[in-house]
Structures are given as C-alpha cells and as structure tokens.
Amino acid sequence: MSEITRVGVDLAKSVIQVNAVDAGGKLVTNRQLSRDKFLAWCAQLPAGCLVAMEACGGSHHWARKLMALGLNVKIIAPHLVVPYRLQGKGGKNDANDAAAICEAASRPTMRFVPLKTTVQQGILCVHRLREGLKEERTASINRIRGMLAEFSLVASKSPEKLREKLTDMLEDAGNDLCGLARLVVQEAYVHWKDIEERIKWCDERITAHVKDDAQAKAAKELMGVGPVTASAVVATVGDFNQFKNGAQFGAWLGLTPRQNSSGGKNNLGGITKRGDMYLRMLLIQGAKSVVMTAQKRDDPISKWLYQLREKSGWQKAAVAMANKNARILWAMMTKGCRFDPRHMSVNPAGAATATT
C-alpha cells in the first residue's frame, strides 16, 4: 500500500472497483471491494494519495469521507473519462472504468468537479423535489383534461382557466359526467391541490435560503435571476474562484458556441449544452423574460439586448443574455461587488493607452 500514489475508483451500489498505481504509473492492484470494506482499504493508503472518482450519486459523500482520512480526492465529470477507457482491452466494465478514471486523473490539464458540502446538497435536494413535483403537476392536469374530454368537456390550456371551470363542471348536473366519473375527477383535483401545496413548501425553503445566504441574495439582484435561480446557482457552484474568468464559467454552463474550426477558419455552431442542465435552463428561462421586456428599460444592457433581439431573434438574444448573466455572476461573486445595470466595463489596455 505504501507504493500507491494514485487510485481510480468506480462507484456502484453494491461493489466498488479500485485501480491503484505507483509513482511510475505501474499497476499495483485492480480489485473489487464491498461498500463496507472500501473506507477501511482507503485508510491504509499513504497520506496525500490522490483518489479520483466519477461524478455520480454518492461521489460527494465518499469524497468527504476520504478527505477526512487525509487523502487528496478529485471528482471527474464522466464525459471527460470516456476518452481514456481502453476499448481495445475488453470495452466497458468496472475494471476498465476504474483504470480510465485513474489515467484521467493523471492528466495535468484535467478539469475536476468541486466538492459540495452537505448544505449545498440539501438545497439541491429541494430543487430536485420541486422539479419532480412540477412534472407531477403537469401530468395531473393533463389527466384531468383527458378524463373531462371523454365527456366532451374542455377548458382553455391555462391551468388557471381549468381550475375556474372545474368546479362548475363537477356541480353541473346537466352534463354527461356520471357519478363515479365526478368522484374520480374530484379526487384528481384534490391530488392537484396537494401537489401545489408541496411546491409551495419547496418555494418557502428556497426563499429562506436566499434570505440567509449573502451570495444568493446578491445574485437575485440581476435581471432575469429570481430566487430559484439565485439559490440554484449558489448551491451548485459554491466557490466561484474555481473559474479563472466569467467566460470560463459560461463555458462550464454550456452557454458558449460549439467550435469546429480549422486552418484559421472559425466555424461556430450552437451552444455546447454541457454542464448542469437545470442551472442552464433556469438562466435561459430568466433571460427570456428580460429579452421580451428589454424595450421598456433604458439601461445599457437592455439597449444592447433590444438591438440583438431585432438583429438575431429572441432565441439567440436569450442565450446571449444568459451567458452575460453568468459572466456578471462570476464577477460579483469573486470581487464582492453588487450588480449595477449601468456599469460600463473598461479595457485596462485601452485605458492605459488613453492615459499616455
């Protein structure tokens, strides 16, 4: 065990595969361990030994446990591990996955996932529950519409319009709804209202997080960033100093164009859509509201956004605004400043030239 300097770990529900190498990259062991024996095995590793694992369910939990043992733990995004899998030596299996993780961790340019605290994961659990409840609410509404349509009872697409008419439909004895169908629709409506109450509970937890967290409170001041987005971005990112600049943060969110350039010719496509899909969705959805109301404001960002919308369409303008918000968020969180919609950035080189 004293020879081991780097370990690749492939996490699973029942067994954990470990691939350990020495300082020269020579394989020391590649074996399976049960979950209850994993920590005991890692406790025998030398202090400061690099232990790498893929980002997955439970990876942050294991990383915190291993860091408490004095190990250097790194988490790697799964798509960055794939190129290092030895396809010619058996394809995909636990042993090859652990070896690929171990090899990927040795690359000097490898990017790692920042470790999340239990508080961050708790807030994100609220967000995941809220998203799941929203899907259940949509399914419940569609279920009610489908049952009513069987009796030729229809309402407008808006959930509010359906709620307004639903009581009248249930109480109207002149329609074709039979007694059992009325009871079923009424039960479905009770389920809908119960989901609404649970979503309201999630919103209260998110609002409390924004109120108590200084970073989330500052993020909420941006145009197109509400309490849900502010809470999600702070809980997901944690330390914004892990990014060198705002452009790198925007690229991490998948908001930058995909490149296919060669021979000095730049070819840019759609956004890469890498990174956290939920966070990117929130930023773009919030940016859409800013794009649609840009003509009502006279600050520099709104004027730029209105011109971009007229030139390139509202979809591209919304993505551009989401990327700009990501850059502003990085600047605010790393420099400790507040959002100013009339702030004008100055090129340091240009300022120096103008002075001389």
PDB file of N, CA, C and O in Angstrom, residues 213-250 252-253 255 279-280 282-284 286-287 301 320-340 343:
ATOM      1  N   ASP A 213     -28.509  33.484   2.764  1.00  0.00           N
ATOM      2  CA  ASP A 213     -27.227  33.378   2.072  1.00  0.00           C
ATOM      3  C   ASP A 213     -26.896  34.695   1.378  1.00  0.00           C
ATOM      4  O   ASP A 213     -27.670  35.175   0.537  1.00  0.00           O
ATOM      5  N   ALA A 214     -25.752  35.274   1.705  1.00  0.00           N
ATOM      6  CA  ALA A 214     -25.375  36.573   1.138  1.00  0.00           C
ATOM      7  C   ALA A 214     -25.145  36.486  -0.368  1.00  0.00           C
ATOM      8  O   ALA A 214     -25.524  37.400  -1.114  1.00  0.00           O
ATOM      9  N   GLN A 215     -24.519  35.403  -0.836  1.00  0.00           N
ATOM     10  CA  GLN A 215     -24.269  35.254  -2.272  1.00  0.00           C
ATOM     11  C   GLN A 215     -25.577  35.128  -3.046  1.00  0.00           C
ATOM     12  O   GLN A 215     -25.753  35.744  -4.102  1.00  0.00           O
ATOM     13  N   ALA A 216     -26.502  34.319  -2.537  1.00  0.00           N
ATOM     14  CA  ALA A 216     -27.783  34.148  -3.219  1.00  0.00           C
ATOM     15  C   ALA A 216     -28.575  35.450  -3.226  1.00  0.00           C
ATOM     16  O   ALA A 216     -29.234  35.786  -4.210  1.00  0.00           O
ATOM     17  N   LYS A 217     -28.498  36.186  -2.127  1.00  0.00           N
ATOM     18  CA  LYS A 217     -29.198  37.465  -2.057  1.00  0.00           C
ATOM     19  C   LYS A 217     -28.641  38.445  -3.080  1.00  0.00           C
ATOM     20  O   LYS A 217     -29.389  39.195  -3.723  1.00  0.00           O
ATOM     21  N   ALA A 218     -27.315  38.452  -3.264  1.00  0.00           N
ATOM     22  CA  ALA A 218     -26.701  39.330  -4.259  1.00  0.00           C
ATOM     23  C   ALA A 218     -27.043  38.891  -5.675  1.00  0.00           C
ATOM     24  O   ALA A 218     -27.298  39.722  -6.555  1.00  0.00           O
ATOM     25  N   ALA A 219     -27.067  37.585  -5.915  1.00  0.00           N
ATOM     26  CA  ALA A 219     -27.375  37.079  -7.260  1.00  0.00           C
ATOM     27  C   ALA A 219     -28.793  37.423  -7.679  1.00  0.00           C
ATOM     28  O   ALA A 219     -29.070  37.634  -8.868  1.00  0.00           O
ATOM     29  N   LYS A 220     -29.714  37.507  -6.727  1.00  0.00           N
ATOM     30  CA  LYS A 220     -31.113  37.790  -7.047  1.00  0.00           C
ATOM     31  C   LYS A 220     -31.318  39.195  -7.605  1.00  0.00           C
ATOM     32  O   LYS A 220     -32.372  39.497  -8.174  1.00  0.00           O
ATOM     33  N   GLU A 221     -30.323  40.059  -7.462  1.00  0.00           N
ATOM     34  CA  GLU A 221     -30.462  41.427  -7.951  1.00  0.00           C
ATOM     35  C   GLU A 221     -30.322  41.518  -9.457  1.00  0.00           C
ATOM     36  O   GLU A 221     -30.708  42.525 -10.055  1.00  0.00           O
ATOM     37  N   LEU A 222     -29.783  40.488 -10.113  1.00  0.00           N
ATOM     38  CA  LEU A 222     -29.597  40.524 -11.560  1.00  0.00           C
ATOM     39  C   LEU A 222     -30.930  40.468 -12.288  1.00  0.00           C
ATOM     40  O   LEU A 222     -31.899  39.862 -11.805  1.00  0.00           O
ATOM     41  N   MET A 223     -30.984  41.092 -13.465  1.00  0.00           N
ATOM     42  CA  MET A 223     -32.165  40.996 -14.311  1.00  0.00           C
ATOM     43  C   MET A 223     -32.267  39.571 -14.861  1.00  0.00           C
ATOM     44  O   MET A 223     -31.313  39.044 -15.435  1.00  0.00           O
ATOM     45  N   GLY A 224     -33.406  38.942 -14.662  1.00  0.00           N
ATOM     46  CA  GLY A 224     -33.600  37.590 -15.149  1.00  0.00           C
ATOM     47  C   GLY A 224     -33.156  36.514 -14.185  1.00  0.00           C
ATOM     48  O   GLY A 224     -33.146  35.340 -14.535  1.00  0.00           O
ATOM     49  N   VAL A 225     -32.778  36.900 -12.976  1.00  0.00           N
ATOM     50  CA  VAL A 225     -32.368  35.931 -11.948  1.00  0.00           C
ATOM     51  C   VAL A 225     -33.286  36.108 -10.747  1.00  0.00           C
ATOM     52  O   VAL A 225     -33.207  37.113 -10.039  1.00  0.00           O
ATOM     53  N   GLY A 226     -34.171  35.142 -10.549  1.00  0.00           N
ATOM     54  CA  GLY A 226     -35.087  35.173  -9.420  1.00  0.00           C
ATOM     55  C   GLY A 226     -34.573  34.349  -8.257  1.00  0.00           C
ATOM     56  O   GLY A 226     -33.439  33.848  -8.282  1.00  0.00           O
ATOM     57  N   PRO A 227     -35.394  34.157  -7.238  1.00  0.00           N
ATOM     58  CA  PRO A 227     -34.957  33.386  -6.064  1.00  0.00           C
ATOM     59  C   PRO A 227     -34.556  31.952  -6.403  1.00  0.00           C
ATOM     60  O   PRO A 227     -33.571  31.444  -5.857  1.00  0.00           O
ATOM     61  N   VAL A 228     -35.300  31.292  -7.290  1.00  0.00           N
ATOM     62  CA  VAL A 228     -34.992  29.902  -7.627  1.00  0.00           C
ATOM     63  C   VAL A 228     -33.634  29.803  -8.307  1.00  0.00           C
ATOM     64  O   VAL A 228     -32.792  28.964  -7.950  1.00  0.00           O
ATOM     65  N   THR A 229     -33.384  30.676  -9.288  1.00  0.00           N
ATOM     66  CA  THR A 229     -32.101  30.662  -9.994  1.00  0.00           C
ATOM     67  C   THR A 229     -30.957  31.046  -9.069  1.00  0.00           C
ATOM     68  O   THR A 229     -29.890  30.429  -9.097  1.00  0.00           O
ATOM     69  N   ALA A 230     -31.163  32.065  -8.246  1.00  0.00           N
ATOM     70  CA  ALA A 230     -30.114  32.507  -7.324  1.00  0.00           C
ATOM     71  C   ALA A 230     -29.738  31.394  -6.352  1.00  0.00           C
ATOM     72  O   ALA A 230     -28.557  31.146  -6.097  1.00  0.00           O
ATOM     73  N   SER A 231     -30.737  30.726  -5.816  1.00  0.00           N
ATOM     74  CA  SER A 231     -30.478  29.626  -4.887  1.00  0.00           C
ATOM     75  C   SER A 231     -29.758  28.480  -5.586  1.00  0.00           C
ATOM     76  O   SER A 231     -28.799  27.906  -5.053  1.00  0.00           O
ATOM     77  N   ALA A 232     -30.197  28.150  -6.795  1.00  0.00           N
ATOM     78  CA  ALA A 232     -29.612  27.012  -7.518  1.00  0.00           C
ATOM     79  C   ALA A 232     -28.165  27.276  -7.906  1.00  0.00           C
ATOM     80  O   ALA A 232     -27.312  26.387  -7.789  1.00  0.00           O
ATOM     81  N   VAL A 233     -27.866  28.480  -8.363  1.00  0.00           N
ATOM     82  CA  VAL A 233     -26.508  28.759  -8.838  1.00  0.00           C
ATOM     83  C   VAL A 233     -25.518  28.763  -7.680  1.00  0.00           C
ATOM     84  O   VAL A 233     -24.386  28.261  -7.810  1.00  0.00           O
ATOM     85  N   VAL A 234     -25.914  29.271  -6.530  1.00  0.00           N
ATOM     86  CA  VAL A 234     -25.023  29.293  -5.373  1.00  0.00           C
ATOM     87  C   VAL A 234     -24.817  27.880  -4.824  1.00  0.00           C
ATOM     88  O   VAL A 234     -23.691  27.484  -4.492  1.00  0.00           O
ATOM     89  N   ALA A 235     -25.895  27.100  -4.762  1.00  0.00           N
ATOM     90  CA  ALA A 235     -25.786  25.741  -4.233  1.00  0.00           C
ATOM     91  C   ALA A 235     -25.010  24.830  -5.178  1.00  0.00           C
ATOM     92  O   ALA A 235     -24.311  23.919  -4.737  1.00  0.00           O
ATOM     93  N   THR A 236     -25.111  25.080  -6.475  1.00  0.00           N
ATOM     94  CA  THR A 236     -24.435  24.225  -7.452  1.00  0.00           C
ATOM     95  C   THR A 236     -22.955  24.553  -7.554  1.00  0.00           C
ATOM     96  O   THR A 236     -22.104  23.655  -7.573  1.00  0.00           O
ATOM     97  N   VAL A 237     -22.621  25.827  -7.613  1.00  0.00           N
ATOM     98  CA  VAL A 237     -21.237  26.239  -7.865  1.00  0.00           C
ATOM     99  C   VAL A 237     -20.424  26.277  -6.578  1.00  0.00           C
ATOM    100  O   VAL A 237     -19.301  25.772  -6.509  1.00  0.00           O
ATOM    101  N   GLY A 238     -20.983  26.881  -5.543  1.00  0.00           N
ATOM    102  CA  GLY A 238     -20.221  27.005  -4.297  1.00  0.00           C
ATOM    103  C   GLY A 238     -19.151  28.077  -4.410  1.00  0.00           C
ATOM    104  O   GLY A 238     -19.421  29.266  -4.250  1.00  0.00           O
ATOM    105  N   ASP A 239     -17.924  27.688  -4.697  1.00  0.00           N
ATOM    106  CA  ASP A 239     -16.802  28.609  -4.795  1.00  0.00           C
ATOM    107  C   ASP A 239     -16.618  29.028  -6.250  1.00  0.00           C
ATOM    108  O   ASP A 239     -16.213  28.232  -7.099  1.00  0.00           O
ATOM    109  N   PHE A 240     -16.892  30.297  -6.563  1.00  0.00           N
ATOM    110  CA  PHE A 240     -16.766  30.802  -7.931  1.00  0.00           C
ATOM    111  C   PHE A 240     -15.310  31.034  -8.314  1.00  0.00           C
ATOM    112  O   PHE A 240     -15.008  31.203  -9.496  1.00  0.00           O
ATOM    113  N   ASN A 241     -14.409  31.045  -7.355  1.00  0.00           N
ATOM    114  CA  ASN A 241     -12.999  31.265  -7.650  1.00  0.00           C
ATOM    115  C   ASN A 241     -12.357  30.078  -8.361  1.00  0.00           C
ATOM    116  O   ASN A 241     -11.210  30.167  -8.800  1.00  0.00           O
ATOM    117  N   GLN A 242     -13.068  28.982  -8.477  1.00  0.00           N
ATOM    118  CA  GLN A 242     -12.544  27.840  -9.212  1.00  0.00           C
ATOM    119  C   GLN A 242     -12.444  28.133 -10.708  1.00  0.00           C
ATOM    120  O   GLN A 242     -11.739  27.434 -11.433  1.00  0.00           O
ATOM    121  N   PHE A 243     -13.145  29.173 -11.185  1.00  0.00           N
ATOM    122  CA  PHE A 243     -13.094  29.580 -12.579  1.00  0.00           C
ATOM    123  C   PHE A 243     -12.172  30.784 -12.725  1.00  0.00           C
ATOM    124  O   PHE A 243     -12.203  31.703 -11.906  1.00  0.00           O
ATOM    125  N   LYS A 244     -11.363  30.773 -13.781  1.00  0.00           N
ATOM    126  CA  LYS A 244     -10.404  31.859 -13.989  1.00  0.00           C
ATOM    127  C   LYS A 244     -11.090  33.164 -14.348  1.00  0.00           C
ATOM    128  O   LYS A 244     -10.614  34.243 -14.002  1.00  0.00           O
ATOM    129  N   ASN A 245     -12.178  33.081 -15.094  1.00  0.00           N
ATOM    130  CA  ASN A 245     -12.888  34.295 -15.523  1.00  0.00           C
ATOM    131  C   ASN A 245     -14.344  33.939 -15.799  1.00  0.00           C
ATOM    132  O   ASN A 245     -14.754  32.770 -15.741  1.00  0.00           O
ATOM    133  N   GLY A 246     -15.127  34.977 -16.131  1.00  0.00           N
ATOM    134  CA  GLY A 246     -16.538  34.762 -16.411  1.00  0.00           C
ATOM    135  C   GLY A 246     -16.778  33.948 -17.667  1.00  0.00           C
ATOM    136  O   GLY A 246     -17.756  33.199 -17.742  1.00  0.00           O
ATOM    137  N   ALA A 247     -15.887  34.078 -18.648  1.00  0.00           N
ATOM    138  CA  ALA A 247     -16.041  33.307 -19.886  1.00  0.00           C
ATOM    139  C   ALA A 247     -15.920  31.805 -19.612  1.00  0.00           C
ATOM    140  O   ALA A 247     -16.652  31.000 -20.185  1.00  0.00           O
ATOM    141  N   GLN A 248     -15.006  31.448 -18.726  1.00  0.00           N
ATOM    142  CA  GLN A 248     -14.847  30.033 -18.381  1.00  0.00           C
ATOM    143  C   GLN A 248     -16.079  29.518 -17.637  1.00  0.00           C
ATOM    144  O   GLN A 248     -16.505  28.374 -17.848  1.00  0.00           O
ATOM    145  N   PHE A 249     -16.677  30.344 -16.807  1.00  0.00           N
ATOM    146  CA  PHE A 249     -17.891  29.955 -16.110  1.00  0.00           C
ATOM    147  C   PHE A 249     -19.033  29.746 -17.103  1.00  0.00           C
ATOM    148  O   PHE A 249     -19.799  28.776 -16.995  1.00  0.00           O
ATOM    149  N   GLY A 250     -19.167  30.642 -18.083  1.00  0.00           N
ATOM    150  CA  GLY A 250     -20.195  30.487 -19.105  1.00  0.00           C
ATOM    151  C   GLY A 250     -19.996  29.226 -19.926  1.00  0.00           C
ATOM    152  O   GLY A 250     -20.947  28.523 -20.271  1.00  0.00           O
ATOM    153  N   TRP A 252     -18.494  26.524 -18.825  1.00  0.00           N
ATOM    154  CA  TRP A 252     -18.796  25.414 -17.922  1.00  0.00           C
ATOM    155  C   TRP A 252     -20.289  25.130 -17.882  1.00  0.00           C
ATOM    156  O   TRP A 252     -20.717  23.979 -17.728  1.00  0.00           O
ATOM    157  N   LEU A 253     -21.102  26.180 -18.051  1.00  0.00           N
ATOM    158  CA  LEU A 253     -22.548  26.021 -18.060  1.00  0.00           C
ATOM    159  C   LEU A 253     -23.078  25.556 -19.406  1.00  0.00           C
ATOM    160  O   LEU A 253     -24.272  25.258 -19.530  1.00  0.00           O
ATOM    161  N   LEU A 255     -23.053  27.442 -22.225  1.00  0.00           N
ATOM    162  CA  LEU A 255     -23.711  28.577 -22.882  1.00  0.00           C
ATOM    163  C   LEU A 255     -22.881  29.182 -24.000  1.00  0.00           C
ATOM    164  O   LEU A 255     -23.276  30.193 -24.578  1.00  0.00           O
ATOM    165  N   LEU A 279     -29.385  24.227 -14.184  1.00  0.00           N
ATOM    166  CA  LEU A 279     -28.923  25.594 -13.990  1.00  0.00           C
ATOM    167  C   LEU A 279     -28.961  26.377 -15.297  1.00  0.00           C
ATOM    168  O   LEU A 279     -29.354  27.549 -15.329  1.00  0.00           O
ATOM    169  N   ARG A 280     -28.553  25.729 -16.394  1.00  0.00           N
ATOM    170  CA  ARG A 280     -28.591  26.395 -17.694  1.00  0.00           C
ATOM    171  C   ARG A 280     -30.027  26.729 -18.096  1.00  0.00           C
ATOM    172  O   ARG A 280     -30.309  27.798 -18.623  1.00  0.00           O
ATOM    173  N   LEU A 282     -32.571  27.348 -16.082  1.00  0.00           N
ATOM    174  CA  LEU A 282     -33.049  28.470 -15.277  1.00  0.00           C
ATOM    175  C   LEU A 282     -32.523  29.804 -15.800  1.00  0.00           C
ATOM    176  O   LEU A 282     -33.268  30.797 -15.876  1.00  0.00           O
ATOM    177  N   LEU A 283     -31.245  29.854 -16.151  1.00  0.00           N
ATOM    178  CA  LEU A 283     -30.658  31.099 -16.656  1.00  0.00           C
ATOM    179  C   LEU A 283     -31.288  31.521 -17.976  1.00  0.00           C
ATOM    180  O   LEU A 283     -31.557  32.707 -18.203  1.00  0.00           O
ATOM    181  N   ILE A 284     -31.537  30.547 -18.863  1.00  0.00           N
ATOM    182  CA  ILE A 284     -32.125  30.882 -20.166  1.00  0.00           C
ATOM    183  C   ILE A 284     -33.588  31.283 -20.010  1.00  0.00           C
ATOM    184  O   ILE A 284     -34.052  32.242 -20.648  1.00  0.00           O
ATOM    185  N   GLY A 286     -34.976  32.663 -17.404  1.00  0.00           N
ATOM    186  CA  GLY A 286     -34.996  34.001 -16.835  1.00  0.00           C
ATOM    187  C   GLY A 286     -34.593  35.057 -17.851  1.00  0.00           C
ATOM    188  O   GLY A 286     -35.139  36.169 -17.852  1.00  0.00           O
ATOM    189  N   ALA A 287     -33.635  34.713 -18.718  1.00  0.00           N
ATOM    190  CA  ALA A 287     -33.200  35.654 -19.747  1.00  0.00           C
ATOM    191  C   ALA A 287     -34.313  35.944 -20.751  1.00  0.00           C
ATOM    192  O   ALA A 287     -34.390  37.059 -21.296  1.00  0.00           O
ATOM    193  N   ILE A 301     -27.527  47.471 -20.771  1.00  0.00           N
ATOM    194  CA  ILE A 301     -27.746  46.053 -21.061  1.00  0.00           C
ATOM    195  C   ILE A 301     -29.044  45.864 -21.841  1.00  0.00           C
ATOM    196  O   ILE A 301     -29.097  45.110 -22.820  1.00  0.00           O
ATOM    197  N   ALA A 320     -27.674  34.676 -25.283  1.00  0.00           N
ATOM    198  CA  ALA A 320     -26.622  35.665 -25.061  1.00  0.00           C
ATOM    199  C   ALA A 320     -26.804  36.352 -23.714  1.00  0.00           C
ATOM    200  O   ALA A 320     -25.824  36.611 -22.994  1.00  0.00           O
ATOM    201  N   MET A 321     -28.043  36.640 -23.348  1.00  0.00           N
ATOM    202  CA  MET A 321     -28.310  37.274 -22.059  1.00  0.00           C
ATOM    203  C   MET A 321     -27.991  36.317 -20.912  1.00  0.00           C
ATOM    204  O   MET A 321     -27.453  36.735 -19.873  1.00  0.00           O
ATOM    205  N   ALA A 322     -28.307  35.047 -21.087  1.00  0.00           N
ATOM    206  CA  ALA A 322     -27.979  34.057 -20.054  1.00  0.00           C
ATOM    207  C   ALA A 322     -26.471  33.970 -19.856  1.00  0.00           C
ATOM    208  O   ALA A 322     -25.977  33.880 -18.727  1.00  0.00           O
ATOM    209  N   ASN A 323     -25.724  34.006 -20.964  1.00  0.00           N
ATOM    210  CA  ASN A 323     -24.261  33.977 -20.879  1.00  0.00           C
ATOM    211  C   ASN A 323     -23.732  35.235 -20.203  1.00  0.00           C
ATOM    212  O   ASN A 323     -22.796  35.177 -19.395  1.00  0.00           O
ATOM    213  N   LYS A 324     -24.323  36.376 -20.524  1.00  0.00           N
ATOM    214  CA  LYS A 324     -23.899  37.623 -19.881  1.00  0.00           C
ATOM    215  C   LYS A 324     -24.185  37.582 -18.384  1.00  0.00           C
ATOM    216  O   LYS A 324     -23.355  37.998 -17.567  1.00  0.00           O
ATOM    217  N   ASN A 325     -25.339  37.050 -18.000  1.00  0.00           N
ATOM    218  CA  ASN A 325     -25.655  36.929 -16.578  1.00  0.00           C
ATOM    219  C   ASN A 325     -24.663  36.011 -15.873  1.00  0.00           C
ATOM    220  O   ASN A 325     -24.290  36.255 -14.724  1.00  0.00           O
ATOM    221  N   ALA A 326     -24.244  34.954 -16.568  1.00  0.00           N
ATOM    222  CA  ALA A 326     -23.246  34.044 -15.971  1.00  0.00           C
ATOM    223  C   ALA A 326     -21.942  34.788 -15.722  1.00  0.00           C
ATOM    224  O   ALA A 326     -21.315  34.627 -14.664  1.00  0.00           O
ATOM    225  N   ARG A 327     -21.516  35.593 -16.674  1.00  0.00           N
ATOM    226  CA  ARG A 327     -20.275  36.358 -16.509  1.00  0.00           C
ATOM    227  C   ARG A 327     -20.407  37.391 -15.387  1.00  0.00           C
ATOM    228  O   ARG A 327     -19.472  37.596 -14.601  1.00  0.00           O
ATOM    229  N   ILE A 328     -21.569  38.039 -15.324  1.00  0.00           N
ATOM    230  CA  ILE A 328     -21.791  39.025 -14.264  1.00  0.00           C
ATOM    231  C   ILE A 328     -21.800  38.341 -12.897  1.00  0.00           C
ATOM    232  O   ILE A 328     -21.231  38.857 -11.922  1.00  0.00           O
ATOM    233  N   LEU A 329     -22.416  37.175 -12.827  1.00  0.00           N
ATOM    234  CA  LEU A 329     -22.441  36.432 -11.571  1.00  0.00           C
ATOM    235  C   LEU A 329     -21.031  36.094 -11.104  1.00  0.00           C
ATOM    236  O   LEU A 329     -20.709  36.238  -9.919  1.00  0.00           O
ATOM    237  N   TRP A 330     -20.202  35.659 -12.036  1.00  0.00           N
ATOM    238  CA  TRP A 330     -18.823  35.333 -11.658  1.00  0.00           C
ATOM    239  C   TRP A 330     -18.103  36.566 -11.116  1.00  0.00           C
ATOM    240  O   TRP A 330     -17.410  36.502 -10.094  1.00  0.00           O
ATOM    241  N   ALA A 331     -18.270  37.714 -11.798  1.00  0.00           N
ATOM    242  CA  ALA A 331     -17.607  38.940 -11.361  1.00  0.00           C
ATOM    243  C   ALA A 331     -18.099  39.380  -9.989  1.00  0.00           C
ATOM    244  O   ALA A 331     -17.309  39.789  -9.122  1.00  0.00           O
ATOM    245  N   MET A 332     -19.406  39.273  -9.769  1.00  0.00           N
ATOM    246  CA  MET A 332     -19.963  39.686  -8.475  1.00  0.00           C
ATOM    247  C   MET A 332     -19.466  38.793  -7.343  1.00  0.00           C
ATOM    248  O   MET A 332     -19.089  39.280  -6.273  1.00  0.00           O
ATOM    249  N   MET A 333     -19.451  37.484  -7.575  1.00  0.00           N
ATOM    250  CA  MET A 333     -19.095  36.556  -6.503  1.00  0.00           C
ATOM    251  C   MET A 333     -17.606  36.539  -6.197  1.00  0.00           C
ATOM    252  O   MET A 333     -17.196  36.322  -5.060  1.00  0.00           O
ATOM    253  N   THR A 334     -16.761  36.800  -7.194  1.00  0.00           N
ATOM    254  CA  THR A 334     -15.319  36.778  -6.966  1.00  0.00           C
ATOM    255  C   THR A 334     -14.782  38.117  -6.487  1.00  0.00           C
ATOM    256  O   THR A 334     -13.772  38.161  -5.774  1.00  0.00           O
ATOM    257  N   LYS A 335     -15.446  39.200  -6.848  1.00  0.00           N
ATOM    258  CA  LYS A 335     -14.967  40.530  -6.477  1.00  0.00           C
ATOM    259  C   LYS A 335     -15.762  41.154  -5.334  1.00  0.00           C
ATOM    260  O   LYS A 335     -15.398  42.230  -4.839  1.00  0.00           O
ATOM    261  N   GLY A 336     -16.873  40.514  -4.959  1.00  0.00           N
ATOM    262  CA  GLY A 336     -17.658  41.021  -3.845  1.00  0.00           C
ATOM    263  C   GLY A 336     -18.397  42.307  -4.132  1.00  0.00           C
ATOM    264  O   GLY A 336     -18.702  43.064  -3.203  1.00  0.00           O
ATOM    265  N   CYS A 337     -18.705  42.564  -5.400  1.00  0.00           N
ATOM    266  CA  CYS A 337     -19.412  43.797  -5.754  1.00  0.00           C
ATOM    267  C   CYS A 337     -20.893  43.504  -5.990  1.00  0.00           C
ATOM    268  O   CYS A 337     -21.304  42.353  -6.145  1.00  0.00           O
ATOM    269  N   ARG A 338     -21.694  44.558  -6.047  1.00  0.00           N
ATOM    270  CA  ARG A 338     -23.122  44.415  -6.287  1.00  0.00           C
ATOM    271  C   ARG A 338     -23.434  44.687  -7.749  1.00  0.00           C
ATOM    272  O   ARG A 338     -22.665  45.310  -8.466  1.00  0.00           O
ATOM    273  N   PHE A 339     -24.599  44.241  -8.179  1.00  0.00           N
ATOM    274  CA  PHE A 339     -24.985  44.405  -9.572  1.00  0.00           C
ATOM    275  C   PHE A 339     -25.384  45.848  -9.855  1.00  0.00           C
ATOM    276  O   PHE A 339     -26.171  46.443  -9.125  1.00  0.00           O
ATOM    277  N   ASP A 340     -24.819  46.392 -10.930  1.00  0.00           N
ATOM    278  CA  ASP A 340     -25.147  47.738 -11.390  1.00  0.00           C
ATOM    279  C   ASP A 340     -25.507  47.656 -12.865  1.00  0.00           C
ATOM    280  O   ASP A 340     -24.639  47.439 -13.709  1.00  0.00           O
ATOM    281  N   HIS A 343     -23.392  49.772 -15.239  1.00  0.00           N
ATOM    282  CA  HIS A 343     -21.937  49.647 -15.195  1.00  0.00           C
ATOM    283  C   HIS A 343     -21.379  49.456 -16.603  1.00  0.00           C
ATOM    284  O   HIS A 343     -21.914  48.697 -17.403  1.00  0.00           O
TER     285      HIS A 343
END
